[in-house]
Short mmCIF file of C-alpha atoms in Angstrom, two decimals:
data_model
loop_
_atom_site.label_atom_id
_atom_site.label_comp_id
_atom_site.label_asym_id
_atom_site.label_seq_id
_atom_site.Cartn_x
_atom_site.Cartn_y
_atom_site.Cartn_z
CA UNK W 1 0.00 0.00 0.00
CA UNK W 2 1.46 3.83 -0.56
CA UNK W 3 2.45 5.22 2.59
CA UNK W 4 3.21 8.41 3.77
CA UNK W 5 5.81 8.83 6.83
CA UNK W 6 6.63 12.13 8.97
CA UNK W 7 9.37 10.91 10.81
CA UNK W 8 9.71 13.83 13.44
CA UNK W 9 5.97 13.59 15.45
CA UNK W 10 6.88 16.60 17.65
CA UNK W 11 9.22 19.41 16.98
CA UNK W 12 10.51 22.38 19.58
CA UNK W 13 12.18 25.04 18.42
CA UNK W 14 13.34 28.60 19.62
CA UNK W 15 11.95 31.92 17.74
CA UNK W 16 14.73 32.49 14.88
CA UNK W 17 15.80 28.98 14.64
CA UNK W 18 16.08 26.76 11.23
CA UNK W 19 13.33 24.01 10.42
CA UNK W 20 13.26 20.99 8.30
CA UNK W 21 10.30 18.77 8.39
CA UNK W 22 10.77 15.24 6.52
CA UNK W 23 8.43 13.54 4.29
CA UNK W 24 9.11 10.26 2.46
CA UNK W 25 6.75 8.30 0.48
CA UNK W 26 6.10 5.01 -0.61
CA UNK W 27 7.39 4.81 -4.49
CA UNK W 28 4.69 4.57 -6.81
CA UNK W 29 5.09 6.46 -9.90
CA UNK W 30 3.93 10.23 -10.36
CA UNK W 31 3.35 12.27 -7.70
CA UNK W 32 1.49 15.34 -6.47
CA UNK W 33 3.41 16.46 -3.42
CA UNK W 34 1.34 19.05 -0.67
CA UNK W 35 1.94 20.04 2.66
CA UNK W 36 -1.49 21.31 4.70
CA UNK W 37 -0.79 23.27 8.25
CA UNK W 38 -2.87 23.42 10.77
CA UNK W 39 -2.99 25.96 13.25
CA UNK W 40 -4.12 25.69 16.46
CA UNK W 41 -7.97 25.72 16.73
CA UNK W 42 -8.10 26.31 12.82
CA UNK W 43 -8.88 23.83 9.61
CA UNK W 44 -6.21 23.15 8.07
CA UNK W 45 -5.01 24.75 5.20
CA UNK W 46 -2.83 24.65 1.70
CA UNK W 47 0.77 25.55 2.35
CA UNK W 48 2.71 24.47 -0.84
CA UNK W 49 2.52 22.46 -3.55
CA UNK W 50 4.37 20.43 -5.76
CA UNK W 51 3.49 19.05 -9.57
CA UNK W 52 6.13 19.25 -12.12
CA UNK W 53 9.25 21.84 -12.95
CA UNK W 54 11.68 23.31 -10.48
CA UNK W 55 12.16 20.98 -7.39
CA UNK W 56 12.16 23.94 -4.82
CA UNK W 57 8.80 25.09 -4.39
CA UNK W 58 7.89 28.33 -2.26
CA UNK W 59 4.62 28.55 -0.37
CA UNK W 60 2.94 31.01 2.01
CA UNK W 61 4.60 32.56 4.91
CA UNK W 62 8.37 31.73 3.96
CA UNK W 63 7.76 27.94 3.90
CA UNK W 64 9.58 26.08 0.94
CA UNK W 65 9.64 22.87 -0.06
CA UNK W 66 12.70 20.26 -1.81
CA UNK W 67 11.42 17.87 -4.21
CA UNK W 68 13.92 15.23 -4.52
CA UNK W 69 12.60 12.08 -6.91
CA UNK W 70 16.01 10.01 -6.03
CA UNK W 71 14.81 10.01 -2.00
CA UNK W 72 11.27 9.87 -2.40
CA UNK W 73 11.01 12.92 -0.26
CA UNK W 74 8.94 16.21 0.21
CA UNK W 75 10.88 18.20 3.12
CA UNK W 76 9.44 21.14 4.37
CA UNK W 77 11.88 24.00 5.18
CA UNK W 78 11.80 27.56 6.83
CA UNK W 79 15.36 29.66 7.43
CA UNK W 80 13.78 31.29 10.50
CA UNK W 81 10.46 30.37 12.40
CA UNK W 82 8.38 32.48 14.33
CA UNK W 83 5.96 32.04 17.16
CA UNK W 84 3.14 31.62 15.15
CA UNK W 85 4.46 28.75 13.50
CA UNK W 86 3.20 26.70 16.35
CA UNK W 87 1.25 24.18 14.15
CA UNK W 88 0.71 20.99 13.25
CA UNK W 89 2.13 20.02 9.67
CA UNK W 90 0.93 17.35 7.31
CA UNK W 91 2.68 16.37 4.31
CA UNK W 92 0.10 14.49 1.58
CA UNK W 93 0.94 12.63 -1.17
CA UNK W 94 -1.07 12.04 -4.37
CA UNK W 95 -0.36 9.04 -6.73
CA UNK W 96 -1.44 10.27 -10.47
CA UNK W 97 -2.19 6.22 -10.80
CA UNK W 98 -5.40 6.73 -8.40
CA UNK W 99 -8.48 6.90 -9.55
CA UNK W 100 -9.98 10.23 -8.26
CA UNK W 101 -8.22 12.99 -5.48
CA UNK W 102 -7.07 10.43 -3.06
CA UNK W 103 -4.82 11.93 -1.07
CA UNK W 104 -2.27 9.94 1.36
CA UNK W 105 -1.75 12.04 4.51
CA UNK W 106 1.54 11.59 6.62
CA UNK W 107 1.13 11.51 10.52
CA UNK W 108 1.72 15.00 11.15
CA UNK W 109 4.42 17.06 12.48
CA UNK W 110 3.43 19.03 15.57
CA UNK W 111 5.80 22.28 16.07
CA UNK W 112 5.62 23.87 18.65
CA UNK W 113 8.13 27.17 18.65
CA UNK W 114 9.08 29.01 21.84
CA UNK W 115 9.38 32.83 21.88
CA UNK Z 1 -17.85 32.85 0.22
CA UNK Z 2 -18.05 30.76 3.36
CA UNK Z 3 -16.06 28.14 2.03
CA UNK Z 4 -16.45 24.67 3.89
CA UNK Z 5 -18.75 24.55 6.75
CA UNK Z 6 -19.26 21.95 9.21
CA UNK Z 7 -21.92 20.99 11.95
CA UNK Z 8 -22.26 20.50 14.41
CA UNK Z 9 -18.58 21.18 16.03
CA UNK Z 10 -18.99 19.14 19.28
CA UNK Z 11 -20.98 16.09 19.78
CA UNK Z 12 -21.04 13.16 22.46
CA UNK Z 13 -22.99 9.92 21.23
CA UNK Z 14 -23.39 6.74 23.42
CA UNK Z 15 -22.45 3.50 21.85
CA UNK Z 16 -25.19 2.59 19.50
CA UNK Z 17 -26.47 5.93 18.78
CA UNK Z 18 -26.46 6.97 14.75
CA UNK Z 19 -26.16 10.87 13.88
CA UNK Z 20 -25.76 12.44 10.83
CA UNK Z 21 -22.58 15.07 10.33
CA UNK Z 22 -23.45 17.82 8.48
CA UNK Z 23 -20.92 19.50 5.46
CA UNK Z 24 -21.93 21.74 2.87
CA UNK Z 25 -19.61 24.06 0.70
CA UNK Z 26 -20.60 26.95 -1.74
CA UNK Z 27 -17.99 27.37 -4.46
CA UNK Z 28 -19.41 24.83 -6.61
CA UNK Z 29 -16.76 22.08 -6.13
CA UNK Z 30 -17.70 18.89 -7.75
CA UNK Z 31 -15.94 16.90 -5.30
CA UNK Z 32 -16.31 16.10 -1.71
CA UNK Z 33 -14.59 13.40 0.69
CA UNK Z 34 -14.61 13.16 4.50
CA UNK Z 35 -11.61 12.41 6.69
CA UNK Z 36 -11.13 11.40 10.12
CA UNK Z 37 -8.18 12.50 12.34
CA UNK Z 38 -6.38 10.52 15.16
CA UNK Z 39 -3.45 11.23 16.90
CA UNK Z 40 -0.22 9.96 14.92
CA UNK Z 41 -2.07 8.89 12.06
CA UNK Z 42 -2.63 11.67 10.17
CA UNK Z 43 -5.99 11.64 8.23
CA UNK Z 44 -7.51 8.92 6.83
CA UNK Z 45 -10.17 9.39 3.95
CA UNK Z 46 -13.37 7.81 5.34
CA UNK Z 47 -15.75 8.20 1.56
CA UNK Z 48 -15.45 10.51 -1.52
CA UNK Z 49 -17.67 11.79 -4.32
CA UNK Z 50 -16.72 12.90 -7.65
CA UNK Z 51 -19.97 14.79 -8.19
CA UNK Z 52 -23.81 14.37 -7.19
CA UNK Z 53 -25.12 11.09 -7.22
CA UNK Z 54 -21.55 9.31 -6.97
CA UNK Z 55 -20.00 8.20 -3.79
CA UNK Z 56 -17.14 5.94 -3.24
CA UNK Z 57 -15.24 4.17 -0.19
CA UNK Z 58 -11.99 5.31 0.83
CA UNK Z 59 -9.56 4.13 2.93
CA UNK Z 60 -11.72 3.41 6.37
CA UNK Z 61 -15.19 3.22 5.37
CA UNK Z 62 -16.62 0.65 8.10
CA UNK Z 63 -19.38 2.05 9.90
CA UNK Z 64 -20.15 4.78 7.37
CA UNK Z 65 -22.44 6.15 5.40
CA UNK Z 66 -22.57 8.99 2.89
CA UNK Z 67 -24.71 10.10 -0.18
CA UNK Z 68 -24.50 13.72 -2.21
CA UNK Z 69 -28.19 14.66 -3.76
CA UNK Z 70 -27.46 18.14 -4.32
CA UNK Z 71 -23.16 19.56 -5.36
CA UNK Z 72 -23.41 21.66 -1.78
CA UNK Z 73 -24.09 18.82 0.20
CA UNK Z 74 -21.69 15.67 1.99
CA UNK Z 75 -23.45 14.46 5.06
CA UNK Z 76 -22.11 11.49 7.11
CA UNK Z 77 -23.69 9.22 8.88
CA UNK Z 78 -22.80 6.97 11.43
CA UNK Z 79 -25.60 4.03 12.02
CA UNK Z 80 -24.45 2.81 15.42
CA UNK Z 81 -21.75 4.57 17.02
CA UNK Z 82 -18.78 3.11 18.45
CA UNK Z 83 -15.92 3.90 20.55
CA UNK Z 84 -13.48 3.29 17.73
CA UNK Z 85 -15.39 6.15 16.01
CA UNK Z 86 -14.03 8.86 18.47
CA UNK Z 87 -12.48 11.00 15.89
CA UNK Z 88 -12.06 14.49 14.42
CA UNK Z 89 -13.95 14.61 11.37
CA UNK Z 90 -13.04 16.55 8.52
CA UNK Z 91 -15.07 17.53 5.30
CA UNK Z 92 -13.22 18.86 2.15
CA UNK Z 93 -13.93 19.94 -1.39
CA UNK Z 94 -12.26 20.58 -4.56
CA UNK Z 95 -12.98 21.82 -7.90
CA UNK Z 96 -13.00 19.00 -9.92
CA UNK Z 97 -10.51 15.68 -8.15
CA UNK Z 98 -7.95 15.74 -9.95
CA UNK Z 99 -4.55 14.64 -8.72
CA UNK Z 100 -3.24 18.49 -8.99
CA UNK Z 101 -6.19 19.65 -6.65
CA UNK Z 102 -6.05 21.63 -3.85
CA UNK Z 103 -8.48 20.69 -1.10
CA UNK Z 104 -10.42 23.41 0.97
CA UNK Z 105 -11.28 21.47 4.85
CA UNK Z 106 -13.74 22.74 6.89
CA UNK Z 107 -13.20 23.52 10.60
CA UNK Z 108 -14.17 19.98 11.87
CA UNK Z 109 -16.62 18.31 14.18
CA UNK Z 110 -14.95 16.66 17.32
CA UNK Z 111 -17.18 13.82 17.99
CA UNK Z 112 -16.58 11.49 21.53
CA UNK Z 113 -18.43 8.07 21.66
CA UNK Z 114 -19.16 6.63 25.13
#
């Protein structure tokens, strides 16, 4: 079965400090690559996304995201985080082989950043 | 636009109890799908539908139910609660289901079976 796997479950961080969030998936063919945040209290919403073309994709609020095909992986990446990152983070994966939007959700990252 | 909306946003059922979660969205979106959300695993797609009239399983569709008569409508139903069913319960939509979607979640309903 295609998998999804967040290997870091909780993350704590100072105000200012680098993040990386890992995402690896089960191989499978073409991909659609996403991560969702949710805030605390909030739905969760559409931070990046990833089809085709340049590997490095930038989303909202300084979030970017490395593509790389060779490691199966999606990490998420910010140079600096900020208090209100405090979030849970989901990376999802969708297989272009499905039939319909079937998306493969990791377990979730939850962040929590100190000021 | 009010986007995805969910109902109710709490509820407490007893084992054995059926209720109906509500989700209705107003930008037209052809397709639907519910998820549930536990701790550690993510979330797990529960049923879809590709338009009115057509509902599918997803990944943990046991002790389910879904239809779509009208485009602005998803309810779930649960026949006879259980325990297991304790869950965060997300609705979503998106334009059409393609792979390349992005998917608009309401805020949730946060159901607790006794």
């Amino acid at each position: 079965a295609q998998s999804v796997s967040q290997h870091n479950h909780h993350v704590i961080l100072s105000e200012a400090a680098s993040l990386e969030l890992g995402c690896n998936y089960s191989y499978g063919g073409t991909v659609n690559l996403f991560w969702y945040v949710q805030y605390p209290g909030q739905h969760l919403q559409l931070l990046l996304k990833y089809f085709s073309g340049d590997p490095l994709v930038k989303g909202i609020k300084g979030f970017e995201a490395e593509f790389i095909k060779s490691k199966f992986s999606f990490n998420l990446r910010k140079p600096s985080v900020q208090w209100s990152d405090t979030a849970e983070y989901f990376c999802a994966v969708n297989w272009n082989n499905n039939a319909g939007n079937m998306l493969t959700f990791g377990g979730g990252t939850r962040l929590m950043v100190k000021p | 636009n009010a986007g995805v909306t969910q109902t109710p946003k709490f509820q407490v059922l007893k084992t054995g109890q059926s209720m109906t979660l509500q989700c209705a969205q107003d930008m037209n979106h052809e397709y639907m799908s519910w998820y549930r959300q536990d701790p550690g695993m993510g979330l797990r797609l529960i049923h879809y539908s590709v338009g009115a009239g057509i509902t599918d399983q997803g990944e943990v569709p046991n002790g389910y139910n879904v239809s779509r008569s009208t485009t602005e409508d998803f309810p779930l139903r649960l026949l006879s609660a259980a325990p297991s069913q304790t869950s965060v319960y997300f609705c979503a939509s998106s334009l059409d289901g393609s792979s390349t979607d992005t998917q608009y979640f309401g805020p949730g309903t946060r159901l607790t079976v006794l």
